[in-house]
């Protein structure tokens, strides 16, 4: 956080301990949620165990959920898996990391930059633009996919990094969350004061507003990174040299049981980054989501 | 600002000049996102409408064909009818169920203290983040006796033969619905947790004095009326996800090695979005694919309108 102005965070936390709370009720909720979480993360745990199994345990019958003698063999095999893939595995890793990191960084910047004027809202056109953004939240990417495909194909962007990055940069959700958060966190008086001090509009945005909406940009990072990393742009890629991890993972998995351990290892490699990212930013994300409401 | 402009013309013109410059900067700041938004969101929506009235195979210039595409959808395309039925299952069943699961689980999580709330929020949100990793589900629902579910059920004697979960048209939709529900605690869930958390504790204390005696009454009389905007946001997210559902099926089938394009036997798991993608990207029937997209837009907008009306009670 910069040394300059720091706005007091209005986001309270409460311990959930008021009147009308019975101890037994709370205990029941904890038990229920524990069972539910165990069930929900079952496939996730299964892939971790599966990825650590030596070959004889994978072929063991009946199949076991847990691993007996964990080994790192599958992970080593995954990165050595060159003879059955067209290009080295590290190239797919690079592709995925490259499009995810570049796409996320650019999105956070341009969406925040666009959100600032819309949060201030003091110009003609602000209202209709805000309305269009809110309406556009409805149209998730699969619904737009066909014409997006047409545009990408006609502009010769198939099989390029552009195809995987550009459509993601047009997502309204991040802009919407950023704008809502700015409205809630940045008092007009602060901006007026900076203006009187002679700061230009972009400088106000960059030096005063951005450091104060850190939770929102962490949230945008999560929400943008996740779909790109999960292979949102993979449909535009046929060329082996540009393929990303999720596509390759599918190819490995289609190899059947003989590849089950390696496939599970690839699944773990794919799942880890977004989960770790969320683990460290969870409180900031929730802070941002408090401003996510749509007011009519 | 404009009423007494006659009094201080000099100051006003300075203000206007300054204001004009500022607005120019605003537009410049919005430009990069704006251009991309127009190209990848607005143009697709508008050109879908235009192309839906045409016959277009990408190679030749679109030929105007009136309402032919829409007639074909309903009169002459049995696959579309399956896709429509499956989409409606997601929109009318899976969608609302997901929405209420998000709400209920967010509420339960919020009833706990800080540490437990953080832990359970994280655990329950894991599926949304590992969602793209369909491989795991392909192993679980694998059709031979090595499939985890088959082995489990056979172990308990509930089934005798391994069941072909992913290739049997009767079970594939069930599998897709299960996976879709597993994925359902997403953005709306986080928004609800934040909404619950943001409510002023004093309101609950006041409520207790006014005779509210349990958690459920509190939920109905205090909590929900205070988070209308979040409920609306969650609904929009859910509508977007439900009508676009279907990718799960395609990816599962691909991972299970059942068909290169991930299309189930007899199109049993096809939805409007997967059918649209197939028409557009492999068969190049762009006009027809756009007609389906337009039909989907209209349904989403109508649903959104209905839900906004229904939630008006909670939104001021």
Short mmCIF file of N, CA, C and O in Angstrom, two decimals, chain A residues 65-148:
data_model
loop_
_atom_site.label_atom_id
_atom_site.label_comp_id
_atom_site.label_asym_id
_atom_site.label_seq_id
_atom_site.Cartn_x
_atom_site.Cartn_y
_atom_site.Cartn_z
N UNK A 65 -9.41 -45.71 -3.56
CA UNK A 65 -9.47 -44.25 -3.52
C UNK A 65 -8.12 -43.69 -3.06
O UNK A 65 -7.57 -42.80 -3.68
N UNK A 66 -7.59 -44.26 -1.97
CA UNK A 66 -6.36 -43.73 -1.38
C UNK A 66 -5.12 -44.34 -2.04
O UNK A 66 -5.20 -45.36 -2.70
N UNK A 67 -4.00 -43.68 -1.83
CA UNK A 67 -2.74 -44.19 -2.34
C UNK A 67 -1.98 -44.87 -1.20
O UNK A 67 -2.01 -44.41 -0.07
N UNK A 68 -1.35 -46.00 -1.50
CA UNK A 68 -0.62 -46.73 -0.46
C UNK A 68 0.85 -46.32 -0.42
O UNK A 68 1.37 -45.92 0.60
N UNK A 69 1.53 -46.45 -1.56
CA UNK A 69 2.95 -46.09 -1.65
C UNK A 69 3.13 -44.92 -2.60
O UNK A 69 3.40 -45.12 -3.79
N UNK A 70 2.99 -43.70 -2.10
CA UNK A 70 3.05 -42.55 -3.00
C UNK A 70 4.39 -42.44 -3.72
O UNK A 70 5.44 -42.74 -3.14
N UNK A 71 4.33 -42.02 -4.98
CA UNK A 71 5.54 -41.85 -5.78
C UNK A 71 5.40 -40.60 -6.64
O UNK A 71 4.29 -40.17 -6.96
N UNK A 72 6.53 -40.01 -7.00
CA UNK A 72 6.50 -38.83 -7.86
C UNK A 72 6.66 -39.19 -9.33
O UNK A 72 6.81 -38.33 -10.18
N UNK A 73 6.59 -40.50 -9.59
CA UNK A 73 6.86 -41.02 -10.93
C UNK A 73 5.97 -40.37 -12.01
O UNK A 73 6.45 -40.00 -13.08
N UNK A 74 4.68 -40.23 -11.70
CA UNK A 74 3.75 -39.68 -12.70
C UNK A 74 4.10 -38.25 -13.08
O UNK A 74 3.96 -37.86 -14.24
N UNK A 75 4.55 -37.47 -12.10
CA UNK A 75 4.93 -36.09 -12.39
C UNK A 75 6.17 -36.05 -13.27
O UNK A 75 6.27 -35.24 -14.18
N UNK A 76 7.11 -36.94 -12.96
CA UNK A 76 8.31 -36.99 -13.78
C UNK A 76 7.93 -37.41 -15.20
O UNK A 76 8.35 -36.80 -16.18
N UNK A 77 7.08 -38.42 -15.30
CA UNK A 77 6.64 -38.92 -16.61
C UNK A 77 5.95 -37.81 -17.40
O UNK A 77 6.13 -37.69 -18.61
N UNK A 78 5.17 -36.99 -16.69
CA UNK A 78 4.43 -35.92 -17.36
C UNK A 78 5.37 -34.97 -18.09
O UNK A 78 5.14 -34.61 -19.24
N UNK A 79 6.45 -34.61 -17.42
CA UNK A 79 7.37 -33.65 -18.03
C UNK A 79 8.32 -34.30 -19.03
O UNK A 79 8.97 -33.63 -19.81
N UNK A 80 8.37 -35.63 -18.99
CA UNK A 80 9.21 -36.35 -19.95
C UNK A 80 8.41 -36.81 -21.16
O UNK A 80 8.95 -37.37 -22.10
N UNK A 81 7.12 -36.55 -21.09
CA UNK A 81 6.19 -37.14 -22.05
C UNK A 81 6.36 -36.54 -23.44
O UNK A 81 5.47 -35.93 -23.97
N UNK A 82 7.53 -36.70 -24.01
CA UNK A 82 7.74 -36.03 -25.29
C UNK A 82 7.44 -36.93 -26.47
O UNK A 82 6.95 -36.47 -27.48
N UNK A 83 7.72 -38.21 -26.31
CA UNK A 83 7.60 -39.05 -27.51
C UNK A 83 6.17 -39.22 -27.99
O UNK A 83 5.93 -39.44 -29.16
N UNK A 84 5.21 -39.06 -27.06
CA UNK A 84 3.82 -39.23 -27.47
C UNK A 84 3.11 -37.91 -27.76
O UNK A 84 1.99 -37.88 -28.20
N UNK A 85 3.75 -36.81 -27.44
CA UNK A 85 3.19 -35.51 -27.78
C UNK A 85 4.03 -34.97 -28.93
O UNK A 85 5.14 -35.41 -29.15
N UNK A 86 3.50 -33.97 -29.62
CA UNK A 86 4.22 -33.46 -30.78
C UNK A 86 5.36 -32.55 -30.39
O UNK A 86 6.36 -32.46 -31.05
N UNK A 87 5.17 -31.83 -29.30
CA UNK A 87 6.19 -30.90 -28.87
C UNK A 87 6.41 -31.10 -27.38
O UNK A 87 5.59 -31.70 -26.72
N UNK A 88 7.52 -30.61 -26.83
CA UNK A 88 7.79 -30.84 -25.40
C UNK A 88 6.68 -30.27 -24.52
O UNK A 88 6.10 -29.23 -24.83
N UNK A 89 6.44 -30.96 -23.41
CA UNK A 89 5.40 -30.55 -22.49
C UNK A 89 5.63 -29.13 -21.99
O UNK A 89 4.68 -28.36 -21.80
N UNK A 90 6.90 -28.76 -21.83
CA UNK A 90 7.20 -27.42 -21.30
C UNK A 90 6.65 -26.31 -22.21
O UNK A 90 6.32 -25.23 -21.75
N UNK A 91 6.52 -26.62 -23.50
CA UNK A 91 5.98 -25.62 -24.42
C UNK A 91 4.51 -25.32 -24.09
O UNK A 91 4.06 -24.18 -24.12
N UNK A 92 3.74 -26.38 -23.77
CA UNK A 92 2.34 -26.17 -23.40
C UNK A 92 2.25 -25.37 -22.11
O UNK A 92 1.40 -24.51 -21.96
N UNK A 93 3.16 -25.69 -21.18
CA UNK A 93 3.18 -24.94 -19.91
C UNK A 93 3.45 -23.47 -20.21
O UNK A 93 2.76 -22.58 -19.71
N UNK A 94 4.45 -23.22 -21.08
CA UNK A 94 4.76 -21.83 -21.42
C UNK A 94 3.54 -21.15 -22.04
O UNK A 94 3.18 -20.03 -21.65
N UNK A 95 2.89 -21.79 -23.00
CA UNK A 95 1.72 -21.19 -23.65
C UNK A 95 0.67 -20.81 -22.63
O UNK A 95 0.13 -19.70 -22.66
N UNK A 96 0.35 -21.74 -21.73
CA UNK A 96 -0.68 -21.48 -20.73
C UNK A 96 -0.29 -20.32 -19.82
O UNK A 96 -1.09 -19.42 -19.57
N UNK A 97 0.95 -20.37 -19.34
CA UNK A 97 1.40 -19.32 -18.42
C UNK A 97 1.41 -17.97 -19.15
O UNK A 97 0.91 -16.96 -18.63
N UNK A 98 1.91 -17.97 -20.37
CA UNK A 98 2.01 -16.73 -21.13
C UNK A 98 0.65 -16.08 -21.34
O UNK A 98 0.44 -14.92 -20.99
N UNK A 99 -0.30 -16.82 -21.92
CA UNK A 99 -1.60 -16.19 -22.20
C UNK A 99 -2.31 -15.81 -20.90
O UNK A 99 -2.96 -14.76 -20.83
N UNK A 100 -2.18 -16.63 -19.85
CA UNK A 100 -2.88 -16.32 -18.60
C UNK A 100 -2.31 -15.07 -17.95
O UNK A 100 -3.05 -14.19 -17.51
N UNK A 101 -0.99 -14.98 -17.90
CA UNK A 101 -0.37 -13.85 -17.20
C UNK A 101 -0.55 -12.55 -18.00
O UNK A 101 -1.00 -11.54 -17.46
N UNK A 102 -0.25 -12.61 -19.29
CA UNK A 102 -0.40 -11.40 -20.10
C UNK A 102 -1.86 -10.96 -20.16
O UNK A 102 -2.20 -9.79 -19.93
N UNK A 103 -2.74 -11.91 -20.44
CA UNK A 103 -4.17 -11.59 -20.52
C UNK A 103 -4.68 -10.97 -19.23
O UNK A 103 -5.37 -9.95 -19.24
N UNK A 104 -4.31 -11.57 -18.10
CA UNK A 104 -4.78 -11.07 -16.81
C UNK A 104 -4.25 -9.66 -16.53
O UNK A 104 -5.00 -8.77 -16.15
N UNK A 105 -2.96 -9.48 -16.76
CA UNK A 105 -2.35 -8.17 -16.48
C UNK A 105 -3.00 -7.08 -17.32
O UNK A 105 -3.38 -6.02 -16.81
N UNK A 106 -3.14 -7.34 -18.61
CA UNK A 106 -3.72 -6.33 -19.49
C UNK A 106 -5.18 -6.06 -19.10
O UNK A 106 -5.62 -4.92 -19.03
N UNK A 107 -5.91 -7.13 -18.80
CA UNK A 107 -7.32 -6.93 -18.45
C UNK A 107 -7.47 -6.07 -17.20
O UNK A 107 -8.27 -5.14 -17.17
N UNK A 108 -6.70 -6.39 -16.17
CA UNK A 108 -6.83 -5.63 -14.91
C UNK A 108 -6.55 -4.16 -15.18
O UNK A 108 -7.26 -3.28 -14.69
N UNK A 109 -5.57 -3.88 -16.02
CA UNK A 109 -5.24 -2.49 -16.31
C UNK A 109 -6.35 -1.79 -17.10
O UNK A 109 -6.86 -0.75 -16.69
N UNK A 110 -6.75 -2.37 -18.23
CA UNK A 110 -7.71 -1.64 -19.07
C UNK A 110 -9.11 -1.60 -18.44
O UNK A 110 -9.83 -0.63 -18.60
N UNK A 111 -9.47 -2.65 -17.70
CA UNK A 111 -10.79 -2.65 -17.08
C UNK A 111 -10.85 -1.63 -15.94
O UNK A 111 -11.83 -0.90 -15.79
N UNK A 112 -9.78 -1.53 -15.17
CA UNK A 112 -9.75 -0.54 -14.08
C UNK A 112 -9.76 0.87 -14.65
O UNK A 112 -10.45 1.76 -14.15
N UNK A 113 -8.99 1.06 -15.71
CA UNK A 113 -8.89 2.38 -16.32
C UNK A 113 -10.24 2.81 -16.87
O UNK A 113 -10.62 3.98 -16.79
N UNK A 114 -11.01 1.86 -17.41
CA UNK A 114 -12.33 2.18 -17.95
C UNK A 114 -13.34 2.34 -16.81
O UNK A 114 -14.31 3.09 -16.93
N UNK A 115 -13.10 1.63 -15.71
CA UNK A 115 -14.07 1.68 -14.61
C UNK A 115 -14.05 3.03 -13.91
O UNK A 115 -15.08 3.49 -13.41
N UNK A 116 -12.89 3.68 -13.89
CA UNK A 116 -12.77 4.92 -13.13
C UNK A 116 -13.72 6.02 -13.63
O UNK A 116 -14.51 6.55 -12.85
N UNK A 117 -13.68 6.38 -14.92
CA UNK A 117 -14.64 7.40 -15.39
C UNK A 117 -16.09 6.98 -15.16
O UNK A 117 -16.93 7.81 -14.82
N UNK A 118 -16.36 5.68 -15.31
CA UNK A 118 -17.75 5.22 -15.14
C UNK A 118 -18.17 5.28 -13.68
O UNK A 118 -19.35 5.47 -13.38
N UNK A 119 -17.22 5.14 -12.77
CA UNK A 119 -17.53 5.26 -11.35
C UNK A 119 -17.80 6.72 -10.99
O UNK A 119 -18.69 7.04 -10.20
N UNK A 120 -17.01 7.63 -11.55
CA UNK A 120 -17.22 9.06 -11.33
C UNK A 120 -18.53 9.47 -11.99
O UNK A 120 -19.35 10.17 -11.39
N UNK A 121 -18.70 9.02 -13.24
CA UNK A 121 -19.98 9.18 -13.91
C UNK A 121 -20.38 10.59 -14.28
O UNK A 121 -21.53 10.86 -14.56
N UNK A 122 -19.43 11.55 -14.28
CA UNK A 122 -19.84 12.93 -14.55
C UNK A 122 -19.57 13.33 -16.00
O UNK A 122 -18.82 14.25 -16.27
N UNK A 123 -20.15 12.63 -16.92
CA UNK A 123 -20.05 13.05 -18.32
C UNK A 123 -21.21 12.43 -19.07
O UNK A 123 -21.84 11.47 -18.60
N UNK A 124 -21.49 13.02 -20.21
CA UNK A 124 -22.61 12.54 -21.00
C UNK A 124 -22.28 11.13 -21.49
O UNK A 124 -21.17 10.86 -21.92
N UNK A 125 -23.21 10.24 -21.42
CA UNK A 125 -22.97 8.89 -21.91
C UNK A 125 -22.64 7.91 -20.80
O UNK A 125 -22.67 6.70 -21.01
N UNK A 126 -22.31 8.40 -19.61
CA UNK A 126 -21.94 7.49 -18.52
C UNK A 126 -23.09 6.55 -18.17
O UNK A 126 -22.89 5.36 -17.96
N UNK A 127 -24.29 7.11 -18.12
CA UNK A 127 -25.44 6.30 -17.72
C UNK A 127 -25.74 5.16 -18.69
O UNK A 127 -25.81 4.00 -18.27
N UNK A 128 -25.91 5.49 -19.99
CA UNK A 128 -26.17 4.38 -20.92
C UNK A 128 -25.04 3.35 -20.96
O UNK A 128 -25.30 2.15 -21.05
N UNK A 129 -23.77 3.82 -20.85
CA UNK A 129 -22.66 2.86 -20.88
C UNK A 129 -22.75 1.91 -19.69
O UNK A 129 -22.63 0.70 -19.82
N UNK A 130 -23.01 2.48 -18.51
CA UNK A 130 -23.15 1.64 -17.32
C UNK A 130 -24.28 0.62 -17.50
O UNK A 130 -24.15 -0.54 -17.12
N UNK A 131 -25.37 1.08 -18.08
CA UNK A 131 -26.52 0.20 -18.29
C UNK A 131 -26.15 -0.95 -19.24
O UNK A 131 -26.49 -2.11 -19.00
N UNK A 132 -25.42 -0.62 -20.31
CA UNK A 132 -25.01 -1.66 -21.27
C UNK A 132 -24.11 -2.69 -20.58
O UNK A 132 -24.26 -3.90 -20.78
N UNK A 133 -23.19 -2.21 -19.73
CA UNK A 133 -22.29 -3.12 -19.02
C UNK A 133 -23.09 -4.10 -18.16
O UNK A 133 -22.85 -5.30 -18.15
N UNK A 134 -24.07 -3.55 -17.42
CA UNK A 134 -24.88 -4.41 -16.55
C UNK A 134 -25.65 -5.43 -17.38
O UNK A 134 -25.71 -6.62 -17.04
N UNK A 135 -26.24 -4.99 -18.49
CA UNK A 135 -26.98 -5.92 -19.34
C UNK A 135 -26.06 -6.99 -19.93
O UNK A 135 -26.45 -8.14 -20.08
N UNK A 136 -24.83 -6.58 -20.25
CA UNK A 136 -23.90 -7.51 -20.89
C UNK A 136 -23.44 -8.62 -19.95
O UNK A 136 -22.94 -9.65 -20.40
N UNK A 137 -23.60 -8.40 -18.63
CA UNK A 137 -23.22 -9.44 -17.67
C UNK A 137 -23.94 -10.75 -17.96
O UNK A 137 -23.47 -11.83 -17.65
N UNK A 138 -25.11 -10.60 -18.56
CA UNK A 138 -25.96 -11.75 -18.86
C UNK A 138 -25.36 -12.66 -19.92
O UNK A 138 -25.52 -13.87 -19.88
N UNK A 139 -24.69 -12.04 -20.90
CA UNK A 139 -24.23 -12.81 -22.05
C UNK A 139 -22.87 -13.43 -21.81
O UNK A 139 -21.84 -12.86 -22.13
N UNK A 140 -22.88 -14.62 -21.22
CA UNK A 140 -21.62 -15.28 -20.96
C UNK A 140 -20.99 -15.75 -22.27
O UNK A 140 -21.67 -15.87 -23.28
N UNK A 141 -19.72 -16.04 -22.22
CA UNK A 141 -18.98 -16.25 -23.46
C UNK A 141 -19.49 -17.36 -24.39
O UNK A 141 -19.43 -17.18 -25.60
N UNK A 142 -19.98 -18.51 -23.88
CA UNK A 142 -20.41 -19.53 -24.85
C UNK A 142 -21.53 -19.05 -25.78
O UNK A 142 -21.63 -19.50 -26.91
N UNK A 143 -22.33 -18.11 -25.28
CA UNK A 143 -23.43 -17.61 -26.09
C UNK A 143 -22.92 -16.75 -27.25
O UNK A 143 -23.53 -16.67 -28.30
N UNK A 144 -21.79 -16.09 -27.02
CA UNK A 144 -21.23 -15.22 -28.06
C UNK A 144 -20.22 -15.96 -28.93
O UNK A 144 -19.71 -15.41 -29.90
N UNK A 145 -19.95 -17.21 -28.57
CA UNK A 145 -18.81 -17.93 -29.15
C UNK A 145 -18.84 -18.00 -30.68
O UNK A 145 -17.81 -17.85 -31.32
N UNK A 146 -20.03 -18.21 -31.25
CA UNK A 146 -20.08 -18.45 -32.69
C UNK A 146 -19.58 -17.25 -33.48
O UNK A 146 -18.71 -17.36 -34.34
N UNK A 147 -20.14 -16.06 -33.15
CA UNK A 147 -19.71 -14.89 -33.91
C UNK A 147 -18.30 -14.47 -33.53
O UNK A 147 -17.53 -14.00 -34.38
N UNK A 148 -17.92 -14.70 -32.29
CA UNK A 148 -16.53 -14.42 -31.90
C UNK A 148 -15.59 -15.29 -32.74
O UNK A 148 -14.56 -14.82 -33.21
#
